[in-house]
Amino acid sequence: MQNNLEEKLKELKKAYIVNLKTSILELKENFDSNNPDVVQIYSKVHKIAGTSGMYGFVELSKEANEFEFYLNVVKDNLESINKVELCKKFDDFVICVEKIICGEY
Amino acid sequence: MKELKKILYAEDDLDVQTIVELTVSSTSNCELKVCDNGKILLECVEDYNPDLILLDVMMPEMDGPTTFLKLQENEKTRDIPVVFMTAKAQTHEIQKIQNSKTAGIITKPFDPMTLCVDLKKIWRDYSDAK
């Protein structure tokens, strides 16, 4: 039973990587450094944080959790958002995801 | 102790739904019914009559905590054990859940290989405590 699950999870993992590429592309295309949509970014990062670990992407899960934690605080204090800091953290997160997609983790 | 046979599950993320469905079917004899959010779960809970309810926390239409409150308000559903599934980053959510009358918490990301073991343990502990 367990071997069967492992095999099926491997197949799902491949499909997950494809979806992750699309997700990160959408995030990058929609990111406006002058007026970042924190709620939308949070929603996508939350999803990645919740799913990546299940597929064995431990490092990505950790990075996504940290970024999610930061965004969770920021989205409740939008009037005092530090855009430079947000842009830096966003870029770092995207780099991490792209490394994983390219198999460099 | 009654065996855990039927699980009713509310989760809006399709990836997570897929993994939970795959895990439950591959590693247990349990039946699993999936709902896309808490509102849909409430619509089918009485007819389905599950042994255990698995609830994601963040969902559109109706989130996990609201769904739980509605289940508690209904005498036909208040005694069904509820397990919340929530992301580790949501520490404030986890604290709130731990203070409520839920049977247990599964944090995301969870290990698909041990999910059913964890659910059965929660079920066993809940049954022993009754």
Short mmCIF file of N, CA and C in Angstrom, two decimals, chain A residues 13-65:
data_model
loop_
_atom_site.label_atom_id
_atom_site.label_comp_id
_atom_site.label_asym_id
_atom_site.label_seq_id
_atom_site.Cartn_x
_atom_site.Cartn_y
_atom_site.Cartn_z
N LYS A 13 4.00 14.91 -7.82
CA LYS A 13 5.08 15.89 -7.60
C LYS A 13 5.48 16.55 -8.92
N LYS A 14 5.54 15.75 -9.98
CA LYS A 14 5.90 16.29 -11.30
C LYS A 14 4.87 17.33 -11.74
N ALA A 15 3.60 16.98 -11.54
CA ALA A 15 2.52 17.90 -11.92
C ALA A 15 2.56 19.15 -11.04
N TYR A 16 2.95 18.97 -9.80
CA TYR A 16 3.03 20.10 -8.87
C TYR A 16 4.08 21.11 -9.33
N ILE A 17 5.21 20.61 -9.80
CA ILE A 17 6.28 21.50 -10.28
C ILE A 17 5.78 22.34 -11.45
N VAL A 18 5.03 21.73 -12.33
CA VAL A 18 4.48 22.45 -13.50
C VAL A 18 3.56 23.57 -13.01
N ASN A 19 2.69 23.24 -12.06
CA ASN A 19 1.76 24.25 -11.51
C ASN A 19 2.50 25.34 -10.76
N LEU A 20 3.59 24.95 -10.10
CA LEU A 20 4.38 25.92 -9.34
C LEU A 20 5.01 26.95 -10.29
N LYS A 21 5.48 26.46 -11.44
CA LYS A 21 6.07 27.36 -12.45
C LYS A 21 5.05 28.41 -12.87
N THR A 22 3.82 27.94 -13.13
CA THR A 22 2.74 28.84 -13.56
C THR A 22 2.43 29.85 -12.46
N SER A 23 2.36 29.34 -11.25
CA SER A 23 2.03 30.18 -10.09
C SER A 23 3.05 31.29 -9.89
N ILE A 24 4.32 30.95 -9.98
CA ILE A 24 5.37 31.93 -9.72
C ILE A 24 5.45 32.93 -10.88
N LEU A 25 5.16 32.46 -12.08
CA LEU A 25 5.13 33.35 -13.25
C LEU A 25 4.02 34.39 -13.08
N GLU A 26 2.87 33.93 -12.65
CA GLU A 26 1.73 34.84 -12.42
C GLU A 26 2.08 35.85 -11.34
N LEU A 27 2.72 35.38 -10.28
CA LEU A 27 3.10 36.28 -9.19
C LEU A 27 4.04 37.37 -9.70
N LYS A 28 5.03 36.96 -10.49
CA LYS A 28 6.02 37.92 -11.00
C LYS A 28 5.37 38.92 -11.95
N GLU A 29 4.50 38.41 -12.83
CA GLU A 29 3.87 39.28 -13.84
C GLU A 29 2.94 40.29 -13.18
N ASN A 30 2.30 39.88 -12.10
CA ASN A 30 1.32 40.76 -11.45
C ASN A 30 1.91 41.64 -10.35
N PHE A 31 3.19 41.45 -10.06
CA PHE A 31 3.79 42.20 -8.95
C PHE A 31 4.06 43.64 -9.37
N ASP A 32 3.49 44.57 -8.64
CA ASP A 32 3.69 45.99 -8.89
C ASP A 32 4.44 46.55 -7.69
N SER A 33 5.73 46.88 -7.89
CA SER A 33 6.55 47.30 -6.74
C SER A 33 6.04 48.62 -6.13
N ASN A 34 5.30 49.42 -6.94
CA ASN A 34 4.78 50.70 -6.40
C ASN A 34 3.49 50.49 -5.62
N ASN A 35 2.77 49.48 -5.99
CA ASN A 35 1.49 49.23 -5.34
C ASN A 35 1.24 47.72 -5.22
N PRO A 36 2.05 47.04 -4.40
CA PRO A 36 1.94 45.58 -4.34
C PRO A 36 0.61 45.12 -3.76
N ASP A 37 0.03 44.11 -4.38
CA ASP A 37 -1.23 43.54 -3.90
C ASP A 37 -0.88 42.47 -2.85
N VAL A 38 -0.73 42.93 -1.62
CA VAL A 38 -0.23 42.05 -0.56
C VAL A 38 -1.18 40.88 -0.30
N VAL A 39 -2.47 41.16 -0.39
CA VAL A 39 -3.45 40.10 -0.11
C VAL A 39 -3.34 38.98 -1.14
N GLN A 40 -3.16 39.37 -2.40
CA GLN A 40 -3.05 38.36 -3.47
C GLN A 40 -1.76 37.56 -3.32
N ILE A 41 -0.67 38.27 -3.01
CA ILE A 41 0.63 37.59 -2.83
C ILE A 41 0.52 36.63 -1.64
N TYR A 42 -0.09 37.10 -0.56
CA TYR A 42 -0.25 36.27 0.64
C TYR A 42 -1.02 34.99 0.30
N SER A 43 -2.08 35.14 -0.45
CA SER A 43 -2.91 33.98 -0.80
C SER A 43 -2.10 32.92 -1.55
N LYS A 44 -1.30 33.36 -2.51
CA LYS A 44 -0.50 32.42 -3.31
C LYS A 44 0.61 31.78 -2.44
N VAL A 45 1.26 32.60 -1.63
CA VAL A 45 2.35 32.10 -0.80
C VAL A 45 1.81 31.12 0.25
N HIS A 46 0.64 31.45 0.78
CA HIS A 46 -0.01 30.56 1.75
C HIS A 46 -0.25 29.18 1.14
N LYS A 47 -0.70 29.19 -0.09
CA LYS A 47 -0.96 27.93 -0.80
C LYS A 47 0.34 27.15 -0.98
N ILE A 48 1.39 27.85 -1.41
CA ILE A 48 2.68 27.17 -1.61
C ILE A 48 3.20 26.63 -0.27
N ALA A 49 3.04 27.42 0.77
CA ALA A 49 3.51 27.00 2.11
C ALA A 49 2.80 25.73 2.55
N GLY A 50 1.52 25.65 2.22
CA GLY A 50 0.73 24.51 2.66
C GLY A 50 0.93 23.24 1.86
N THR A 51 1.32 23.39 0.60
CA THR A 51 1.41 22.21 -0.27
C THR A 51 2.83 21.73 -0.54
N SER A 52 3.80 22.63 -0.59
CA SER A 52 5.15 22.23 -1.00
C SER A 52 5.77 21.18 -0.07
N GLY A 53 5.54 21.33 1.22
CA GLY A 53 6.11 20.38 2.17
C GLY A 53 5.57 18.98 1.98
N MET A 54 4.31 18.89 1.57
CA MET A 54 3.69 17.58 1.39
C MET A 54 4.35 16.82 0.25
N TYR A 55 4.92 17.55 -0.69
CA TYR A 55 5.60 16.91 -1.81
C TYR A 55 7.10 16.73 -1.54
N GLY A 56 7.52 17.04 -0.32
CA GLY A 56 8.91 16.82 0.04
C GLY A 56 9.82 18.02 -0.17
N PHE A 57 9.26 19.18 -0.54
CA PHE A 57 10.09 20.38 -0.76
C PHE A 57 10.23 21.13 0.57
N VAL A 58 11.09 20.58 1.41
CA VAL A 58 11.22 21.08 2.79
C VAL A 58 11.73 22.51 2.82
N GLU A 59 12.75 22.79 2.01
CA GLU A 59 13.35 24.13 2.00
C GLU A 59 12.34 25.17 1.50
N LEU A 60 11.63 24.81 0.44
CA LEU A 60 10.62 25.73 -0.11
C LEU A 60 9.52 25.96 0.92
N SER A 61 9.11 24.91 1.59
CA SER A 61 8.07 25.03 2.60
C SER A 61 8.51 25.99 3.70
N LYS A 62 9.77 25.87 4.10
CA LYS A 62 10.32 26.74 5.17
C LYS A 62 10.33 28.19 4.70
N GLU A 63 10.83 28.42 3.47
CA GLU A 63 10.89 29.78 2.93
C GLU A 63 9.49 30.37 2.78
N ALA A 64 8.58 29.56 2.29
CA ALA A 64 7.21 30.03 2.07
C ALA A 64 6.54 30.36 3.41
N ASN A 65 6.79 29.52 4.41
CA ASN A 65 6.22 29.78 5.74
C ASN A 65 6.73 31.11 6.31
#
